[in-house]
Tab-separated table of C-alpha atoms (C1' of nucleotides) in Angstrom:
chain	number	residue	atom	x	y	z
A	1	UNK	CA	11.854	15.673	34.948
A	2	UNK	CA	13.699	19.222	34.550
A	3	UNK	CA	12.497	22.223	32.776
A	4	UNK	CA	15.465	22.738	31.200
A	5	UNK	CA	15.507	19.243	29.508
A	6	UNK	CA	11.857	19.395	28.505
A	7	UNK	CA	12.409	22.806	26.968
A	8	UNK	CA	16.092	21.317	25.011
A	9	UNK	CA	13.924	18.976	23.181
A	10	UNK	CA	12.177	21.476	20.799
A	11	UNK	CA	15.620	22.958	19.100
A	12	UNK	CA	17.398	19.609	17.959
A	13	UNK	CA	14.310	18.244	16.823
A	14	UNK	CA	13.063	21.028	14.812
A	15	UNK	CA	17.002	21.565	13.541
A	16	UNK	CA	16.297	18.173	12.413
A	17	UNK	CA	12.950	18.336	10.752
A	18	UNK	CA	14.764	21.776	8.856
A	19	UNK	CA	17.119	19.050	7.606
A	20	UNK	CA	15.159	15.990	6.519
A	21	UNK	CA	11.127	16.527	6.708
A	22	UNK	CA	9.244	14.679	4.106
A	23	UNK	CA	7.848	16.125	1.460
A	24	UNK	CA	4.170	15.432	1.515
A	25	UNK	CA	1.481	16.226	-1.079
A	26	UNK	CA	-0.438	18.135	2.047
A	27	UNK	CA	2.896	19.602	3.427
A	28	UNK	CA	4.223	22.691	2.783
A	29	UNK	CA	8.178	22.797	3.252
A	30	UNK	CA	9.395	24.518	6.797
A	31	UNK	CA	9.335	28.720	6.218
A	32	UNK	CA	7.073	28.228	3.449
A	33	UNK	CA	3.562	30.084	3.924
A	34	UNK	CA	0.841	27.968	5.481
A	35	UNK	CA	-0.750	24.967	3.330
A	36	UNK	CA	-4.460	25.633	3.449
A	37	UNK	CA	-6.530	24.559	6.043
A	38	UNK	CA	-8.609	22.567	3.648
A	39	UNK	CA	-5.770	20.683	3.050
A	40	UNK	CA	-4.666	19.845	5.998
A	41	UNK	CA	-8.028	18.580	7.526
A	42	UNK	CA	-8.909	16.313	4.730
A	43	UNK	CA	-5.159	14.687	5.013
A	44	UNK	CA	-5.554	14.226	8.773
A	45	UNK	CA	-8.767	12.505	8.408
A	46	UNK	CA	-7.613	10.403	5.661
A	47	UNK	CA	-4.577	9.519	7.809
A	48	UNK	CA	-6.096	8.737	10.754
A	49	UNK	CA	-4.887	4.824	11.272
A	50	UNK	CA	-3.462	5.007	7.980
A	51	UNK	CA	-0.458	4.820	6.600
A	52	UNK	CA	0.810	7.809	4.197
A	53	UNK	CA	1.360	5.568	0.813
A	54	UNK	CA	-2.106	4.871	1.249
A	55	UNK	CA	-3.449	7.940	1.568
A	56	UNK	CA	-1.257	9.656	-1.039
A	57	UNK	CA	-3.811	8.756	-3.995
A	58	UNK	CA	-6.925	9.246	-2.562
A	59	UNK	CA	-5.489	12.681	-1.574
A	60	UNK	CA	-4.950	13.631	-5.343
A	61	UNK	CA	-7.969	12.316	-6.196
A	62	UNK	CA	-10.128	13.844	-3.595
A	63	UNK	CA	-8.725	17.760	-4.138
A	64	UNK	CA	-8.676	17.283	-8.149
A	65	UNK	CA	-12.337	16.438	-7.829
A	66	UNK	CA	-13.594	18.691	-4.839
A	67	UNK	CA	-10.737	21.718	-4.859
A	68	UNK	CA	-12.483	23.247	-2.130
A	69	UNK	CA	-14.504	22.597	0.824
A	70	UNK	CA	-17.341	24.274	-0.440
A	71	UNK	CA	-17.028	21.397	-3.600
A	72	UNK	CA	-17.194	18.708	-0.846
A	73	UNK	CA	-19.928	19.861	0.724
A	74	UNK	CA	-22.167	20.271	-2.451
A	75	UNK	CA	-21.200	16.573	-3.512
A	76	UNK	CA	-23.629	13.587	-2.501
A	77	UNK	CA	-22.580	11.811	-0.060
A	78	UNK	CA	-22.344	8.725	-2.350
A	79	UNK	CA	-20.095	10.443	-4.286
A	80	UNK	CA	-17.833	10.447	-1.556
A	81	UNK	CA	-18.589	7.221	0.040
A	82	UNK	CA	-17.640	5.762	-3.717
A	83	UNK	CA	-14.276	8.128	-4.032
A	84	UNK	CA	-13.495	7.030	-0.153
A	85	UNK	CA	-13.749	3.083	-1.354
A	86	UNK	CA	-10.922	0.726	0.041
A	87	UNK	CA	-9.738	3.633	2.735
A	88	UNK	CA	-11.420	1.528	5.098
A	89	UNK	CA	-13.233	3.113	8.810
A	90	UNK	CA	-15.890	4.886	6.231
A	91	UNK	CA	-17.578	6.291	8.921
A	92	UNK	CA	-14.174	9.148	8.347
A	93	UNK	CA	-15.890	9.914	4.312
A	94	UNK	CA	-19.714	9.478	6.239
A	95	UNK	CA	-18.373	12.762	8.800
A	96	UNK	CA	-16.066	14.104	6.039
A	97	UNK	CA	-18.775	14.931	4.454
A	98	UNK	CA	-21.005	16.212	7.880
A	99	UNK	CA	-17.832	18.828	8.752
A	100	UNK	CA	-17.316	20.294	5.005
A	101	UNK	CA	-21.327	20.974	5.374
A	102	UNK	CA	-20.843	22.542	8.864
A	103	UNK	CA	-17.844	24.382	7.321
A	104	UNK	CA	-19.420	25.354	3.998
A	105	UNK	CA	-22.769	26.455	5.478
A	106	UNK	CA	-22.421	27.463	8.965
A	107	UNK	CA	-19.023	28.840	9.079
A	108	UNK	CA	-18.834	30.685	5.528
A	109	UNK	CA	-16.042	27.713	4.553
A	110	UNK	CA	-13.225	29.300	7.160
A	111	UNK	CA	-12.566	26.333	9.265
A	112	UNK	CA	-11.524	27.093	12.788
A	113	UNK	CA	-8.385	28.076	13.875
A	114	UNK	CA	-8.950	26.806	17.377
A	115	UNK	CA	-8.674	23.662	18.995
A	116	UNK	CA	-11.727	24.107	20.872
A	117	UNK	CA	-13.180	25.125	17.758
A	118	UNK	CA	-11.755	21.989	15.910
A	119	UNK	CA	-13.206	19.683	18.457
A	120	UNK	CA	-17.317	20.577	17.554
A	121	UNK	CA	-16.843	19.631	14.055
A	122	UNK	CA	-17.633	15.683	13.175
A	123	UNK	CA	-14.639	13.428	12.908
A	124	UNK	CA	-12.466	15.969	14.820
A	125	UNK	CA	-10.879	14.207	17.828
A	126	UNK	CA	-8.075	15.785	20.043
A	127	UNK	CA	-5.352	14.147	17.596
A	128	UNK	CA	-6.890	16.289	14.700
A	129	UNK	CA	-8.052	19.023	16.413
A	130	UNK	CA	-4.488	19.940	17.940
A	131	UNK	CA	-2.481	18.573	14.254
A	132	UNK	CA	-4.916	20.737	11.898
A	133	UNK	CA	-4.690	23.899	14.722
A	134	UNK	CA	-0.821	23.601	15.202
A	135	UNK	CA	-0.045	22.588	10.928
A	136	UNK	CA	-2.772	24.996	9.573
A	137	UNK	CA	-2.947	27.502	11.546
A	138	UNK	CA	0.380	27.946	13.663
A	139	UNK	CA	-1.386	27.355	16.945
A	140	UNK	CA	1.297	26.298	20.002
A	141	UNK	CA	-1.482	23.358	20.084
A	142	UNK	CA	-0.288	19.867	21.929
A	143	UNK	CA	0.085	16.801	19.024
A	144	UNK	CA	-0.298	13.518	20.362
A	145	UNK	CA	-0.666	10.540	18.164
A	146	UNK	CA	1.378	7.056	17.351
A	147	UNK	CA	4.394	8.285	16.120
A	148	UNK	CA	4.656	11.178	18.748
A	149	UNK	CA	3.485	8.544	22.163
A	150	UNK	CA	6.863	6.526	20.865
A	151	UNK	CA	9.213	9.111	20.972
A	152	UNK	CA	7.935	10.840	24.694
A	153	UNK	CA	7.567	7.455	25.342
A	154	UNK	CA	11.481	6.510	24.723
A	155	UNK	CA	12.690	9.917	25.471
A	156	UNK	CA	11.470	10.326	28.974
A	157	UNK	CA	11.354	6.400	29.403
A	158	UNK	CA	7.905	6.500	30.206
A	159	UNK	CA	7.761	2.111	31.549
A	160	UNK	CA	3.335	2.679	32.034
A	161	UNK	CA	1.898	0.927	29.388
A	162	UNK	CA	-1.009	2.120	26.829
A	163	UNK	CA	-3.405	2.776	26.969
A	164	UNK	CA	-3.117	4.046	30.841
A	165	UNK	CA	0.124	6.233	29.788
A	166	UNK	CA	-1.817	8.393	27.691
A	167	UNK	CA	-2.122	11.177	30.245
A	168	UNK	CA	1.107	10.993	30.901
A	169	UNK	CA	2.398	11.297	27.721
A	170	UNK	CA	-0.092	14.423	26.738
A	171	UNK	CA	1.518	15.704	29.941
A	172	UNK	CA	4.878	15.072	28.347
A	173	UNK	CA	3.152	16.688	24.890
A	174	UNK	CA	2.353	20.176	26.011
A	175	UNK	CA	5.424	20.416	28.213
A	176	UNK	CA	8.116	19.489	24.686
A	177	UNK	CA	5.673	21.786	22.679
A	178	UNK	CA	7.369	24.957	21.546
A	179	UNK	CA	5.672	28.260	21.369
A	180	UNK	CA	6.617	28.870	18.258
A	181	UNK	CA	6.692	26.284	15.308
A	182	UNK	CA	4.279	24.191	16.558
A	183	UNK	CA	2.953	22.769	13.783
A	184	UNK	CA	6.551	22.001	12.546
A	185	UNK	CA	7.101	20.662	15.805
A	186	UNK	CA	4.263	18.204	15.593
A	187	UNK	CA	5.428	16.965	12.105
A	188	UNK	CA	8.876	16.635	13.014
A	189	UNK	CA	7.778	14.521	15.936
A	190	UNK	CA	5.792	12.692	13.554
A	191	UNK	CA	8.576	12.152	10.811
A	192	UNK	CA	10.702	11.297	12.736
A	193	UNK	CA	9.136	8.576	14.527
A	194	UNK	CA	8.317	7.360	11.298
A	195	UNK	CA	12.016	7.273	9.545
A	196	UNK	CA	14.167	6.917	12.719
A	197	UNK	CA	12.484	5.595	15.812
A	198	UNK	CA	10.226	3.409	14.424
A	199	UNK	CA	8.743	0.260	16.676
A	200	UNK	CA	10.729	-1.988	15.754
A	201	UNK	CA	14.362	-1.469	15.360
A	202	UNK	CA	14.834	2.267	16.099
A	203	UNK	CA	17.681	3.847	14.432
A	204	UNK	CA	19.155	5.646	17.273
A	205	UNK	CA	22.818	6.181	16.046
A	206	UNK	CA	20.757	8.770	13.733
A	207	UNK	CA	18.786	10.211	16.138
A	208	UNK	CA	18.582	14.014	17.057
A	209	UNK	CA	17.153	13.047	20.524
A	210	UNK	CA	19.573	10.397	21.024
A	211	UNK	CA	21.373	12.507	23.727
A	212	UNK	CA	18.338	12.948	25.478
A	213	UNK	CA	16.670	9.815	25.496
A	214	UNK	CA	16.848	8.123	28.277
A	215	UNK	CA	15.479	4.373	27.142
A	216	UNK	CA	18.474	4.576	24.595
A	217	UNK	CA	20.197	5.409	27.950
A	218	UNK	CA	19.230	2.077	29.324
A	219	UNK	CA	19.011	0.785	26.244
A	220	UNK	CA	14.977	-0.122	26.106
A	221	UNK	CA	14.030	1.745	23.222
A	222	UNK	CA	13.147	-0.866	21.479
A	223	UNK	CA	10.667	-2.538	24.177
A	224	UNK	CA	9.112	1.119	24.520
A	225	UNK	CA	5.762	2.185	24.865
A	226	UNK	CA	4.780	-0.876	26.170
A	227	UNK	CA	1.170	-1.657	25.505
A	228	UNK	CA	-1.540	-4.414	26.885
A	229	UNK	CA	-1.924	-7.452	25.349
A	230	UNK	CA	-4.332	-7.697	22.304
A	231	UNK	CA	-7.541	-9.651	22.438
A	232	UNK	CA	-7.141	-12.471	19.998
A	233	UNK	CA	-9.434	-11.946	17.039
A	234	UNK	CA	-12.609	-14.572	16.135
A	235	UNK	CA	-13.250	-16.167	13.019
A	236	UNK	CA	-16.411	-15.458	11.398
A	237	UNK	CA	-17.897	-17.647	8.202
A	238	UNK	CA	-20.139	-16.262	5.315
A	239	UNK	CA	-20.980	-17.347	2.207
A	240	UNK	CA	-21.772	-14.241	-0.947
A	241	UNK	CA	-24.428	-14.518	-3.529
A	242	UNK	CA	-22.521	-13.516	-6.677
A	243	UNK	CA	-25.733	-12.909	-8.530
A	244	UNK	CA	-24.469	-12.006	-12.540
A	245	UNK	CA	-26.507	-10.612	-15.305
A	246	UNK	CA	-26.755	-11.596	-18.698
A	247	UNK	CA	-24.157	-8.725	-19.819
A	248	UNK	CA	-22.053	-10.030	-16.609
A	249	UNK	CA	-23.103	-7.154	-13.868
A	250	UNK	CA	-23.711	-8.253	-10.510
A	251	UNK	CA	-26.235	-7.853	-8.234
A	252	UNK	CA	-24.880	-4.817	-5.086
A	253	UNK	CA	-26.714	-3.468	-2.085
A	254	UNK	CA	-26.906	-0.487	-0.203
A	255	UNK	CA	-25.161	-1.306	3.309
A	256	UNK	CA	-27.036	0.395	6.310
A	257	UNK	CA	-25.896	3.992	7.181
A	258	UNK	CA	-23.374	3.029	10.640
A	259	UNK	CA	-22.246	-0.173	11.933
A	260	UNK	CA	-19.389	-1.972	9.749
A	261	UNK	CA	-18.845	-0.356	6.565
A	262	UNK	CA	-21.855	1.941	7.178
A	263	UNK	CA	-22.950	3.280	3.811
A	264	UNK	CA	-21.290	1.469	1.401
A	265	UNK	CA	-21.900	-0.909	-1.485
A	266	UNK	CA	-21.819	-4.486	-0.935
A	267	UNK	CA	-22.240	-8.639	-2.389
A	268	UNK	CA	-25.787	-9.815	-1.080
A	269	UNK	CA	-24.591	-12.896	1.884
A	270	UNK	CA	-25.533	-14.891	4.221
A	271	UNK	CA	-25.068	-13.515	8.239
A	272	UNK	CA	-21.598	-13.448	9.275
A	273	UNK	CA	-21.678	-16.044	12.266
A	274	UNK	CA	-18.970	-17.628	14.170
A	275	UNK	CA	-19.822	-21.468	12.704
A	276	UNK	CA	-19.521	-22.193	8.620
A	277	UNK	CA	-22.687	-22.399	7.129
A	278	UNK	CA	-24.016	-25.486	4.682
A	279	UNK	CA	-25.069	-24.440	1.205
A	280	UNK	CA	-28.594	-25.691	2.363
A	281	UNK	CA	-29.105	-23.475	5.402
A	282	UNK	CA	-27.407	-20.526	3.064
A	283	UNK	CA	-29.535	-21.075	0.488
A	284	UNK	CA	-32.938	-19.537	2.915
A	285	UNK	CA	-30.627	-15.883	3.045
A	286	UNK	CA	-30.474	-16.084	-0.906
A	287	UNK	CA	-31.830	-12.530	-2.651
A	288	UNK	CA	-34.262	-15.402	-4.668
A	289	UNK	CA	-34.495	-18.547	-5.042
A	290	UNK	CA	-32.700	-20.349	-8.588
A	291	UNK	CA	-29.923	-22.945	-9.354
A	292	UNK	CA	-26.952	-21.362	-6.839
A	293	UNK	CA	-23.387	-23.096	-7.834
A	294	UNK	CA	-21.040	-23.358	-5.506
A	295	UNK	CA	-18.111	-21.063	-6.580
A	296	UNK	CA	-14.457	-22.134	-6.507
A	297	UNK	CA	-12.317	-21.227	-4.055
A	298	UNK	CA	-12.319	-19.029	-0.866
A	299	UNK	CA	-11.162	-15.952	0.063
A	300	UNK	CA	-10.502	-14.524	3.702
A	301	UNK	CA	-10.136	-11.021	5.236
A	302	UNK	CA	-9.117	-9.306	8.764
A	303	UNK	CA	-11.135	-6.686	10.063
A	304	UNK	CA	-9.814	-5.004	12.997
A	305	UNK	CA	-11.702	-7.354	15.688
A	306	UNK	CA	-12.515	-10.261	13.624
A	307	UNK	CA	-11.347	-12.519	10.128
A	308	UNK	CA	-14.045	-13.419	7.891
A	309	UNK	CA	-13.523	-17.086	5.541
A	310	UNK	CA	-15.759	-16.404	2.456
A	311	UNK	CA	-17.444	-19.068	0.101
A	312	UNK	CA	-20.029	-18.541	-2.573
A	313	UNK	CA	-22.516	-19.504	-4.919
A	314	UNK	CA	-23.174	-18.036	-8.394
A	315	UNK	CA	-25.856	-17.296	-9.741
A	316	UNK	CA	-27.517	-16.205	-13.211
A	317	UNK	CA	-30.541	-14.785	-14.520
A	318	UNK	CA	-32.042	-12.793	-17.413
A	319	UNK	CA	-32.410	-8.888	-17.472
A	320	UNK	CA	-36.389	-9.231	-16.937
A	321	UNK	CA	-36.031	-10.921	-13.695
A	322	UNK	CA	-33.044	-8.996	-12.774
A	323	UNK	CA	-35.248	-5.810	-12.980
A	324	UNK	CA	-37.443	-7.240	-10.365
A	325	UNK	CA	-34.498	-7.688	-7.681
A	326	UNK	CA	-33.991	-5.057	-5.320
A	327	UNK	CA	-30.286	-3.166	-5.219
A	328	UNK	CA	-27.902	-2.116	-8.045
A	329	UNK	CA	-26.473	-4.361	-11.384
A	330	UNK	CA	-22.287	-2.986	-11.936
A	331	UNK	CA	-19.929	-4.220	-13.315
A	332	UNK	CA	-17.664	-6.339	-10.947
A	333	UNK	CA	-14.522	-4.792	-12.271
A	334	UNK	CA	-15.656	-1.027	-12.194
A	335	UNK	CA	-17.590	-1.197	-8.604
A	336	UNK	CA	-15.969	1.314	-6.168
A	337	UNK	CA	-16.516	-1.334	-3.260
A	338	UNK	CA	-14.885	-2.189	-0.085
A	339	UNK	CA	-11.608	-4.444	0.170
A	340	UNK	CA	-13.719	-7.117	1.775
A	341	UNK	CA	-16.545	-6.857	-1.345
A	342	UNK	CA	-14.038	-6.855	-4.052
A	343	UNK	CA	-12.545	-10.190	-2.639
A	344	UNK	CA	-15.890	-11.685	-2.965
A	345	UNK	CA	-16.140	-10.798	-6.692
A	346	UNK	CA	-12.484	-12.329	-7.077
A	347	UNK	CA	-14.598	-15.663	-6.595
A	348	UNK	CA	-16.682	-15.064	-9.953
A	349	UNK	CA	-16.104	-17.707	-11.985
A	350	UNK	CA	-13.095	-16.705	-13.735
A	351	UNK	CA	-12.278	-14.005	-11.415
A	352	UNK	CA	-8.881	-14.791	-11.298
A	353	UNK	CA	-7.792	-13.309	-14.873
A	354	UNK	CA	-7.174	-9.829	-15.181
A	355	UNK	CA	-6.298	-8.845	-11.957
A	356	UNK	CA	-9.093	-9.365	-9.876
A	357	UNK	CA	-8.400	-10.354	-6.610
A	358	UNK	CA	-7.476	-13.815	-6.323
A	359	UNK	CA	-9.422	-15.343	-3.787
A	360	UNK	CA	-7.255	-17.289	-1.043
A	361	UNK	CA	-7.189	-21.258	-1.475
A	362	UNK	CA	-5.451	-23.595	0.530
A	363	UNK	CA	-4.230	-26.857	-1.412
A	364	UNK	CA	-4.136	-28.997	0.878
A	365	UNK	CA	-7.309	-28.745	2.034
A	366	UNK	CA	-8.848	-28.533	-1.495
A	367	UNK	CA	-7.919	-31.693	-2.523
A	368	UNK	CA	-7.908	-33.564	0.680
A	369	UNK	CA	-11.726	-34.310	-0.051
A	370	UNK	CA	-12.056	-37.219	-2.080
B	1	DG	C1'	-13.991	2.873	30.208
B	2	DA	C1'	-13.906	-0.588	26.217
B	3	DA	C1'	-16.010	-1.943	22.340
B	4	DC	C1'	-16.314	-1.169	17.607
B	5	DC	C1'	-13.980	0.331	12.894
B	6	DG	C1'	-10.437	-1.730	8.018
B	7	DT	C1'	-6.937	-1.961	4.734
B	8	DG	C1'	-2.007	-2.840	3.973
B	9	DG	C1'	2.952	-2.942	4.419
B	10	DA	C1'	6.629	-4.606	7.122
B	11	DC	C1'	9.342	-8.165	8.988
C	1	DT	C1'	1.667	-17.542	7.842
C	2	DG	C1'	1.211	-15.039	11.719
C	3	DT	C1'	1.959	-9.971	14.534
C	4	DC	C1'	1.749	-5.369	14.742
C	5	DC	C1'	0.348	-1.138	13.764
C	6	DA	C1'	-0.724	3.519	11.044
C	7	DA	C1'	-0.855	11.543	11.433
C	8	DG	C1'	-7.831	8.226	16.147
C	9	DG	C1'	-12.819	8.766	16.953
C	10	DT	C1'	-17.275	7.674	18.149
C	11	DT	C1'	-20.475	4.839	21.116
DNA sequence: GAACCGTGGAC
DNA sequence: TGTCCAAGGTT
């Protein structure tokens, strides 16, 4: 590819960004002073594999509660996990807190301004390091995320499937990134990918790069980037134990710090396994022996690499007995929980009322049984 | 390198 | 109702 053509990409892209950039809470408009690195970092961590609309309320909540990196570093990690509940990928919250402590205590509150320095911090990988360096410090770092991969794969008609194409795309990103305004360039490429150069039905007629785009010229833009086929998603099963105190509070426990939903609160349940549970079997995993009653309906939750089908048993307990059980008691409506746990609580008797998440039910199957 | 790690919106 | 896939990082 000729060097002139690579260099020709930045100018039209930046001109488009100046006119059509999205206005976002963590972004300063082109030409304005740079956004505070703390905010850029916070937004970038939240935006990892997460959509803009999902992030906006969390970003506001975090910033209001912890206005500086020192405030965040001083918070108990449990508070951070709780504030993160519902956003997913909970290792991010743990690393967020670890990173805040490192910056606050070791670096006196100043984020590194280089890619190498940023890469040392927990939760910051190649993408995030480049994004922070470019956006918060105006360094000429080559940013590569899913959006930019797609735009580059199309403009340069990269037919190698992802993730094999990654090294090739990294080279292209480095080649097209300008020395000036690298942050605006990265954000412009991401905006373009989010609004015009979308995964399906790209709106090539409105694209500022249309004349440069080889995939468009060949009529294969929508087919790129190619991607290796995904593995099928297995189904697992569990029975949740909805143990309710006389005042309505339910029993919750803290999950181990690593792995799935690490460090978050959970509703006690049987192990999650490939085959459905019989009630008689499940009772062996109950927090205590009592008169468990089957809850009506069932719920399903889809994780990245498996789906979970959830049935539930409901039990009642008085305050005296409740005090002897390990865990904590919270009102189901008020608890800050991962979505899958909220779905379990949605199986409580009367759980469909008052805006609780309703269990999924299959009417046909539910009535087939005599 | 491959597997693991959440959630919700778009189509 | 299912598939895709987001401003990815860690192990």
